[in-house]
Amino acid sequence: SSELTQDPAVSVALGQTVRITCQGDSLRGYYASWYQQKPGQAPVLVIYGRNNRPSGIPDRFSGSSSGSTASLTITGAQAEDEADYYCNSRDSSGIIWVFGGGTKLSVL
Amino acid sequence: EVKLVQSGAEVKKPGESLRISCQGSGYSFTTYMIVWVRQMPGKGLEWMGRIDPSDSYTYYSPSFQGHVTISVDKSLSTAYLHWSSLKASDTAMYYCTRGSGDPWGQGTLVTVSS
């Protein structure tokens, strides 16, 4: 079982804002990274650190954290944002990393 | 361009050994950890372990410790994931990525079936 917990599925209307959350005690001390994975493709890093986007990631993607919860927010969701999203951070030992179970985002 | 290129798909029988590879290019290979990630069919991502190419120091997730071995050849800028005795439950897509999380290899599909 994962030490990071995500909702299995979330939906958003086209152009609206959606927040995907990741809960875990280790997030009180470590930032989460977020990955987007589309069917048949390798994951892509979309957010890392406090709120950093790799080159090429649209600025509609943002990250935040409060207590034991990390969040990925998509402001103005597009059809191409429909994908699985995974959070990733250290576990309670601080040595091993874990992924959340993933959230399937549907854009309606 | 920073790239990680993985070896091709494999079909093996239970009990056989296997080594798959992940070659980095476009950056100083010893500067970043290499992480291996498993994705079983229709399932989520699982962090398996990582290696520091500069000194070959490894960390494994408890779920994978003792079942796989991660190694590296600095001279070839290549990391490896090795099984000495495959099980049907090892059937999955395996990805490598840098410790920074970017980029990822294209994945290696491993199928273990009798």
PDB file of C-alpha atoms in Angstrom:
ATOM      1  CA  SER A   1       0.000   0.000   0.000  1.00  0.00           C
ATOM      2  CA  SER A   2       1.163   3.524  -0.797  1.00  0.00           C
ATOM      3  CA  GLU A   3       1.958   6.050   1.926  1.00  0.00           C
ATOM      4  CA  LEU A   4       0.604   8.730  -0.400  1.00  0.00           C
ATOM      5  CA  THR A   5      -3.145   8.745  -0.969  1.00  0.00           C
ATOM      6  CA  GLN A   6      -4.892  10.149  -4.045  1.00  0.00           C
ATOM      7  CA  ASP A   7      -8.522  10.137  -5.153  1.00  0.00           C
ATOM      8  CA  PRO A   8      -8.893   7.479  -7.878  1.00  0.00           C
ATOM      9  CA  ALA A   9     -10.818   9.704 -10.273  1.00  0.00           C
ATOM     10  CA  VAL A  10     -11.683  13.360 -10.729  1.00  0.00           C
ATOM     11  CA  SER A  11     -13.589  15.131 -13.477  1.00  0.00           C
ATOM     12  CA  VAL A  12     -13.628  18.742 -14.657  1.00  0.00           C
ATOM     13  CA  ALA A  13     -15.563  20.673 -17.272  1.00  0.00           C
ATOM     14  CA  LEU A  14     -13.538  22.003 -20.175  1.00  0.00           C
ATOM     15  CA  GLY A  15     -11.992  25.346 -19.254  1.00  0.00           C
ATOM     16  CA  GLN A  16     -12.704  25.039 -15.552  1.00  0.00           C
ATOM     17  CA  THR A  17     -10.257  24.660 -12.670  1.00  0.00           C
ATOM     18  CA  VAL A  18      -9.508  21.351 -10.995  1.00  0.00           C
ATOM     19  CA  ARG A  19      -7.432  20.427  -7.968  1.00  0.00           C
ATOM     20  CA  ILE A  20      -5.896  16.983  -7.555  1.00  0.00           C
ATOM     21  CA  THR A  21      -4.730  16.167  -4.042  1.00  0.00           C
ATOM     22  CA  CYS A  22      -2.155  13.876  -2.463  1.00  0.00           C
ATOM     23  CA  GLN A  23      -2.161  13.112   1.258  1.00  0.00           C
ATOM     24  CA  GLY A  24       0.615  11.667   3.390  1.00  0.00           C
ATOM     25  CA  ASP A  25       2.382  12.377   6.659  1.00  0.00           C
ATOM     26  CA  SER A  26       5.760  12.650   4.927  1.00  0.00           C
ATOM     27  CA  LEU A  27       4.445  15.645   2.970  1.00  0.00           C
ATOM     28  CA  ARG A  28       4.761  17.713   6.129  1.00  0.00           C
ATOM     29  CA  GLY A  29       8.522  17.645   5.560  1.00  0.00           C
ATOM     30  CA  TYR A  30       9.006  16.992   1.845  1.00  0.00           C
ATOM     31  CA  TYR A  31       7.641  18.486  -1.364  1.00  0.00           C
ATOM     32  CA  ALA A  32       5.764  16.343  -3.827  1.00  0.00           C
ATOM     33  CA  SER A  33       6.476  16.053  -7.508  1.00  0.00           C
ATOM     34  CA  TRP A  34       3.627  15.507  -9.953  1.00  0.00           C
ATOM     35  CA  TYR A  35       3.603  13.405 -13.110  1.00  0.00           C
ATOM     36  CA  GLN A  36       1.165  13.243 -16.001  1.00  0.00           C
ATOM     37  CA  GLN A  37       0.773   9.950 -17.846  1.00  0.00           C
ATOM     38  CA  LYS A  38      -1.312   9.515 -20.971  1.00  0.00           C
ATOM     39  CA  PRO A  39      -2.283   6.049 -22.275  1.00  0.00           C
ATOM     40  CA  GLY A  40       0.619   4.178 -23.826  1.00  0.00           C
ATOM     41  CA  GLN A  41       3.130   6.882 -22.919  1.00  0.00           C
ATOM     42  CA  ALA A  42       5.842   7.334 -20.306  1.00  0.00           C
ATOM     43  CA  PRO A  43       5.090   9.692 -17.410  1.00  0.00           C
ATOM     44  CA  VAL A  44       6.036  13.354 -17.753  1.00  0.00           C
ATOM     45  CA  LEU A  45       7.081  15.604 -14.881  1.00  0.00           C
ATOM     46  CA  VAL A  46       4.729  18.594 -14.602  1.00  0.00           C
ATOM     47  CA  ILE A  47       5.500  20.058 -11.162  1.00  0.00           C
ATOM     48  CA  TYR A  48       8.448  19.705  -8.784  1.00  0.00           C
ATOM     49  CA  GLY A  49       9.661  21.379  -5.636  1.00  0.00           C
ATOM     50  CA  ARG A  50       7.642  24.159  -4.075  1.00  0.00           C
ATOM     51  CA  ASN A  51       5.903  25.041  -7.372  1.00  0.00           C
ATOM     52  CA  ASN A  52       8.245  24.629 -10.332  1.00  0.00           C
ATOM     53  CA  ARG A  53       7.397  23.672 -13.889  1.00  0.00           C
ATOM     54  CA  PRO A  54       9.872  22.002 -16.227  1.00  0.00           C
ATOM     55  CA  SER A  55      10.445  23.662 -19.563  1.00  0.00           C
ATOM     56  CA  GLY A  56       7.513  23.106 -21.900  1.00  0.00           C
ATOM     57  CA  ILE A  57       4.857  22.583 -19.234  1.00  0.00           C
ATOM     58  CA  PRO A  58       1.996  25.092 -19.600  1.00  0.00           C
ATOM     59  CA  ASP A  59       1.560  27.631 -16.825  1.00  0.00           C
ATOM     60  CA  ARG A  60      -1.992  26.420 -16.202  1.00  0.00           C
ATOM     61  CA  PHE A  61      -0.325  23.714 -14.071  1.00  0.00           C
ATOM     62  CA  SER A  62       0.624  24.751 -10.542  1.00  0.00           C
ATOM     63  CA  GLY A  63       1.468  23.071  -7.264  1.00  0.00           C
ATOM     64  CA  SER A  64       0.919  23.875  -3.620  1.00  0.00           C
ATOM     65  CA  SER A  65       1.192  22.265  -0.234  1.00  0.00           C
ATOM     66  CA  SER A  66      -0.431  22.605   3.172  1.00  0.00           C
ATOM     67  CA  GLY A  67       0.297  20.344   6.094  1.00  0.00           C
ATOM     68  CA  SER A  68       0.102  16.744   4.977  1.00  0.00           C
ATOM     69  CA  THR A  69      -1.576  17.538   1.660  1.00  0.00           C
ATOM     70  CA  ALA A  70       0.016  18.433  -1.650  1.00  0.00           C
ATOM     71  CA  SER A  71      -2.106  19.692  -4.525  1.00  0.00           C
ATOM     72  CA  LEU A  72      -1.829  19.969  -8.277  1.00  0.00           C
ATOM     73  CA  THR A  73      -4.093  22.621  -9.756  1.00  0.00           C
ATOM     74  CA  ILE A  74      -4.980  22.929 -13.428  1.00  0.00           C
ATOM     75  CA  THR A  75      -6.471  26.346 -14.149  1.00  0.00           C
ATOM     76  CA  GLY A  76      -8.522  26.252 -17.337  1.00  0.00           C
ATOM     77  CA  ALA A  77      -8.349  22.518 -18.048  1.00  0.00           C
ATOM     78  CA  GLN A  78      -7.920  21.524 -21.678  1.00  0.00           C
ATOM     79  CA  ALA A  79      -8.960  18.340 -23.435  1.00  0.00           C
ATOM     80  CA  GLU A  80      -5.304  17.315 -23.723  1.00  0.00           C
ATOM     81  CA  ASP A  81      -4.992  17.379 -19.930  1.00  0.00           C
ATOM     82  CA  GLU A  82      -7.091  14.225 -19.675  1.00  0.00           C
ATOM     83  CA  ALA A  83      -4.623  11.731 -18.197  1.00  0.00           C
ATOM     84  CA  ASP A  84      -3.530   9.920 -15.058  1.00  0.00           C
ATOM     85  CA  TYR A  85      -1.715  12.060 -12.520  1.00  0.00           C
ATOM     86  CA  TYR A  86       0.672  10.705  -9.891  1.00  0.00           C
ATOM     87  CA  CYS A  87       2.266  12.406  -6.910  1.00  0.00           C
ATOM     88  CA  ASN A  88       5.707  11.293  -5.742  1.00  0.00           C
ATOM     89  CA  SER A  89       7.659  12.079  -2.602  1.00  0.00           C
ATOM     90  CA  ARG A  90       9.752  10.503   0.115  1.00  0.00           C
ATOM     91  CA  ASP A  91       8.171   8.082   2.517  1.00  0.00           C
ATOM     92  CA  SER A  92       8.262   8.395   6.301  1.00  0.00           C
ATOM     93  CA  SER A  93      11.870   7.133   6.426  1.00  0.00           C
ATOM     94  CA  GLY A  94      12.998   9.991   4.212  1.00  0.00           C
ATOM     95  CA  ILE A  95      15.181   7.576   2.276  1.00  0.00           C
ATOM     96  CA  ILE A  96      12.764   5.718   0.037  1.00  0.00           C
ATOM     97  CA  TRP A  97      10.448   7.428  -2.422  1.00  0.00           C
ATOM     98  CA  VAL A  98       6.873   6.409  -3.139  1.00  0.00           C
ATOM     99  CA  PHE A  99       4.159   7.227  -5.631  1.00  0.00           C
ATOM    100  CA  GLY A 100       0.563   7.912  -4.860  1.00  0.00           C
ATOM    101  CA  GLY A 101      -1.969   5.537  -6.333  1.00  0.00           C
ATOM    102  CA  GLY A 102      -2.797   7.924  -9.157  1.00  0.00           C
ATOM    103  CA  THR A 103      -5.807  10.043 -10.119  1.00  0.00           C
ATOM    104  CA  LYS A 104      -7.576   9.620 -13.445  1.00  0.00           C
ATOM    105  CA  LEU A 105      -8.617  13.055 -14.682  1.00  0.00           C
ATOM    106  CA  SER A 106     -11.533  13.262 -17.089  1.00  0.00           C
ATOM    107  CA  VAL A 107     -12.147  16.531 -18.951  1.00  0.00           C
ATOM    108  CA  LEU A 108     -15.824  16.770 -19.839  1.00  0.00           C
TER     109      LEU A 108
ATOM    110  CA  GLU B   1      18.963  17.011 -25.687  1.00  0.00           C
ATOM    111  CA  VAL B   2      18.841  15.034 -22.448  1.00  0.00           C
ATOM    112  CA  LYS B   3      17.613  11.505 -23.170  1.00  0.00           C
ATOM    113  CA  LEU B   4      17.239   8.141 -21.511  1.00  0.00           C
ATOM    114  CA  VAL B   5      16.964   5.257 -23.944  1.00  0.00           C
ATOM    115  CA  GLN B   6      15.915   1.852 -22.698  1.00  0.00           C
ATOM    116  CA  SER B   7      16.483  -1.593 -24.146  1.00  0.00           C
ATOM    117  CA  GLY B   8      13.763  -3.375 -26.084  1.00  0.00           C
ATOM    118  CA  ALA B   9      10.865  -5.551 -24.998  1.00  0.00           C
ATOM    119  CA  GLU B  10      11.626  -8.961 -23.538  1.00  0.00           C
ATOM    120  CA  VAL B  11       9.671 -12.219 -23.351  1.00  0.00           C
ATOM    121  CA  LYS B  12      11.005 -14.678 -20.798  1.00  0.00           C
ATOM    122  CA  LYS B  13      10.007 -17.857 -18.968  1.00  0.00           C
ATOM    123  CA  PRO B  14       9.626 -18.125 -15.186  1.00  0.00           C
ATOM    124  CA  GLY B  15      12.952 -18.829 -13.512  1.00  0.00           C
ATOM    125  CA  GLU B  16      15.017 -17.203 -16.252  1.00  0.00           C
ATOM    126  CA  SER B  17      17.337 -14.282 -15.629  1.00  0.00           C
ATOM    127  CA  LEU B  18      17.118 -10.906 -17.318  1.00  0.00           C
ATOM    128  CA  ARG B  19      18.930  -7.601 -17.452  1.00  0.00           C
ATOM    129  CA  ILE B  20      17.422  -4.497 -19.009  1.00  0.00           C
ATOM    130  CA  SER B  21      19.247  -1.254 -19.586  1.00  0.00           C
ATOM    131  CA  CYS B  22      18.834   2.511 -19.554  1.00  0.00           C
ATOM    132  CA  GLN B  23      21.407   4.665 -21.374  1.00  0.00           C
ATOM    133  CA  GLY B  24      21.686   8.360 -20.667  1.00  0.00           C
ATOM    134  CA  SER B  25      22.913  11.001 -23.084  1.00  0.00           C
ATOM    135  CA  GLY B  26      23.086  14.766 -23.325  1.00  0.00           C
ATOM    136  CA  TYR B  27      24.219  15.316 -19.739  1.00  0.00           C
ATOM    137  CA  SER B  28      26.885  14.284 -17.228  1.00  0.00           C
ATOM    138  CA  PHE B  29      25.693  10.798 -16.335  1.00  0.00           C
ATOM    139  CA  THR B  30      27.245  10.766 -12.862  1.00  0.00           C
ATOM    140  CA  THR B  31      25.488  13.976 -11.815  1.00  0.00           C
ATOM    141  CA  TYR B  32      22.012  12.504 -11.383  1.00  0.00           C
ATOM    142  CA  MET B  33      20.627   9.414  -9.669  1.00  0.00           C
ATOM    143  CA  ILE B  34      18.897   6.871 -11.872  1.00  0.00           C
ATOM    144  CA  VAL B  35      15.543   5.591 -10.595  1.00  0.00           C
ATOM    145  CA  TRP B  36      13.668   2.499 -11.759  1.00  0.00           C
ATOM    146  CA  VAL B  37       9.864   2.415 -11.735  1.00  0.00           C
ATOM    147  CA  ARG B  38       7.491  -0.506 -12.325  1.00  0.00           C
ATOM    148  CA  GLN B  39       4.028  -0.271 -13.828  1.00  0.00           C
ATOM    149  CA  MET B  40       2.054  -3.491 -13.876  1.00  0.00           C
ATOM    150  CA  PRO B  41      -0.686  -3.821 -16.522  1.00  0.00           C
ATOM    151  CA  GLY B  42      -3.491  -1.367 -15.808  1.00  0.00           C
ATOM    152  CA  LYS B  43      -1.927  -0.296 -12.515  1.00  0.00           C
ATOM    153  CA  GLY B  44      -0.072   2.673 -11.044  1.00  0.00           C
ATOM    154  CA  LEU B  45       3.578   3.598 -10.770  1.00  0.00           C
ATOM    155  CA  GLU B  46       5.783   1.880  -8.184  1.00  0.00           C
ATOM    156  CA  TRP B  47       9.173   3.255  -7.094  1.00  0.00           C
ATOM    157  CA  MET B  48      11.602   0.330  -7.129  1.00  0.00           C
ATOM    158  CA  GLY B  49      14.941   1.848  -6.228  1.00  0.00           C
ATOM    159  CA  ARG B  50      17.687   4.188  -7.280  1.00  0.00           C
ATOM    160  CA  ILE B  51      21.413   4.209  -7.886  1.00  0.00           C
ATOM    161  CA  ASP B  52      24.020   6.938  -7.676  1.00  0.00           C
ATOM    162  CA  PRO B  53      26.137   6.494 -10.832  1.00  0.00           C
ATOM    163  CA  SER B  54      29.092   8.266  -9.224  1.00  0.00           C
ATOM    164  CA  ASP B  55      29.625   5.567  -6.580  1.00  0.00           C
ATOM    165  CA  SER B  56      27.067   2.847  -7.427  1.00  0.00           C
ATOM    166  CA  TYR B  57      25.339   3.301  -4.055  1.00  0.00           C
ATOM    167  CA  THR B  58      21.819   1.892  -4.202  1.00  0.00           C
ATOM    168  CA  TYR B  59      18.564   2.235  -2.283  1.00  0.00           C
ATOM    169  CA  TYR B  60      15.704  -0.206  -2.799  1.00  0.00           C
ATOM    170  CA  SER B  61      12.064  -0.058  -1.875  1.00  0.00           C
ATOM    171  CA  PRO B  62      11.336  -2.802   0.685  1.00  0.00           C
ATOM    172  CA  SER B  63       8.872  -4.238  -1.832  1.00  0.00           C
ATOM    173  CA  PHE B  64      11.688  -4.952  -4.303  1.00  0.00           C
ATOM    174  CA  GLN B  65      14.701  -5.480  -2.040  1.00  0.00           C
ATOM    175  CA  GLY B  66      16.216  -8.898  -2.690  1.00  0.00           C
ATOM    176  CA  HIS B  67      14.285  -9.542  -5.883  1.00  0.00           C
ATOM    177  CA  VAL B  68      16.015  -7.145  -8.252  1.00  0.00           C
ATOM    178  CA  THR B  69      19.500  -5.656  -8.527  1.00  0.00           C
ATOM    179  CA  ILE B  70      20.275  -2.196  -9.835  1.00  0.00           C
ATOM    180  CA  SER B  71      23.729  -1.544 -11.216  1.00  0.00           C
ATOM    181  CA  VAL B  72      25.539   0.946 -13.403  1.00  0.00           C
ATOM    182  CA  ASP B  73      28.419   1.150 -15.873  1.00  0.00           C
ATOM    183  CA  LYS B  74      29.676   4.737 -15.818  1.00  0.00           C
ATOM    184  CA  SER B  75      31.882   4.187 -18.840  1.00  0.00           C
ATOM    185  CA  LEU B  76      28.779   3.384 -20.902  1.00  0.00           C
ATOM    186  CA  SER B  77      26.483   5.922 -19.179  1.00  0.00           C
ATOM    187  CA  THR B  78      24.144   3.008 -18.626  1.00  0.00           C
ATOM    188  CA  ALA B  79      22.124   1.743 -15.680  1.00  0.00           C
ATOM    189  CA  TYR B  80      20.753  -1.771 -15.421  1.00  0.00           C
ATOM    190  CA  LEU B  81      17.912  -3.601 -13.732  1.00  0.00           C
ATOM    191  CA  HIS B  82      18.580  -7.297 -13.195  1.00  0.00           C
ATOM    192  CA  TRP B  83      16.500 -10.297 -12.171  1.00  0.00           C
ATOM    193  CA  SER B  84      18.151 -13.644 -11.374  1.00  0.00           C
ATOM    194  CA  SER B  85      14.906 -15.602 -11.378  1.00  0.00           C
ATOM    195  CA  LEU B  86      11.838 -14.093 -13.004  1.00  0.00           C
ATOM    196  CA  LYS B  87       8.270 -14.725 -11.883  1.00  0.00           C
ATOM    197  CA  ALA B  88       5.063 -14.312 -13.837  1.00  0.00           C
ATOM    198  CA  SER B  89       4.236 -11.434 -11.491  1.00  0.00           C
ATOM    199  CA  ASP B  90       7.245  -9.520 -12.869  1.00  0.00           C
ATOM    200  CA  THR B  91       5.278  -8.939 -16.072  1.00  0.00           C
ATOM    201  CA  ALA B  92       5.157  -5.155 -16.331  1.00  0.00           C
ATOM    202  CA  MET B  93       6.444  -2.040 -18.021  1.00  0.00           C
ATOM    203  CA  TYR B  94       9.669  -0.813 -16.458  1.00  0.00           C
ATOM    204  CA  TYR B  95      10.779   2.803 -16.714  1.00  0.00           C
ATOM    205  CA  CYS B  96      13.968   4.563 -15.780  1.00  0.00           C
ATOM    206  CA  THR B  97      14.179   8.248 -14.962  1.00  0.00           C
ATOM    207  CA  ARG B  98      16.691  10.634 -13.520  1.00  0.00           C
ATOM    208  CA  GLY B  99      16.488  11.430  -9.824  1.00  0.00           C
ATOM    209  CA  SER B 100      15.104  14.822 -10.844  1.00  0.00           C
ATOM    210  CA  GLY B 101      12.127  13.051 -12.425  1.00  0.00           C
ATOM    211  CA  ASP B 102      12.900  14.345 -15.889  1.00  0.00           C
ATOM    212  CA  PRO B 103      13.201  12.899 -18.456  1.00  0.00           C
ATOM    213  CA  TRP B 104      11.939   9.328 -18.485  1.00  0.00           C
ATOM    214  CA  GLY B 105      12.982   6.478 -20.708  1.00  0.00           C
ATOM    215  CA  GLN B 106      10.461   5.117 -23.165  1.00  0.00           C
ATOM    216  CA  GLY B 107       9.895   2.022 -21.040  1.00  0.00           C
ATOM    217  CA  THR B 108      10.788  -1.649 -21.420  1.00  0.00           C
ATOM    218  CA  LEU B 109       7.951  -4.167 -21.485  1.00  0.00           C
ATOM    219  CA  VAL B 110       8.874  -7.402 -19.731  1.00  0.00           C
ATOM    220  CA  THR B 111       6.570 -10.383 -20.225  1.00  0.00           C
ATOM    221  CA  VAL B 112       7.138 -13.509 -18.166  1.00  0.00           C
ATOM    222  CA  SER B 113       5.102 -16.494 -19.268  1.00  0.00           C
ATOM    223  CA  SER B 114       5.531 -20.219 -19.512  1.00  0.00           C
TER     224      SER B 114
END
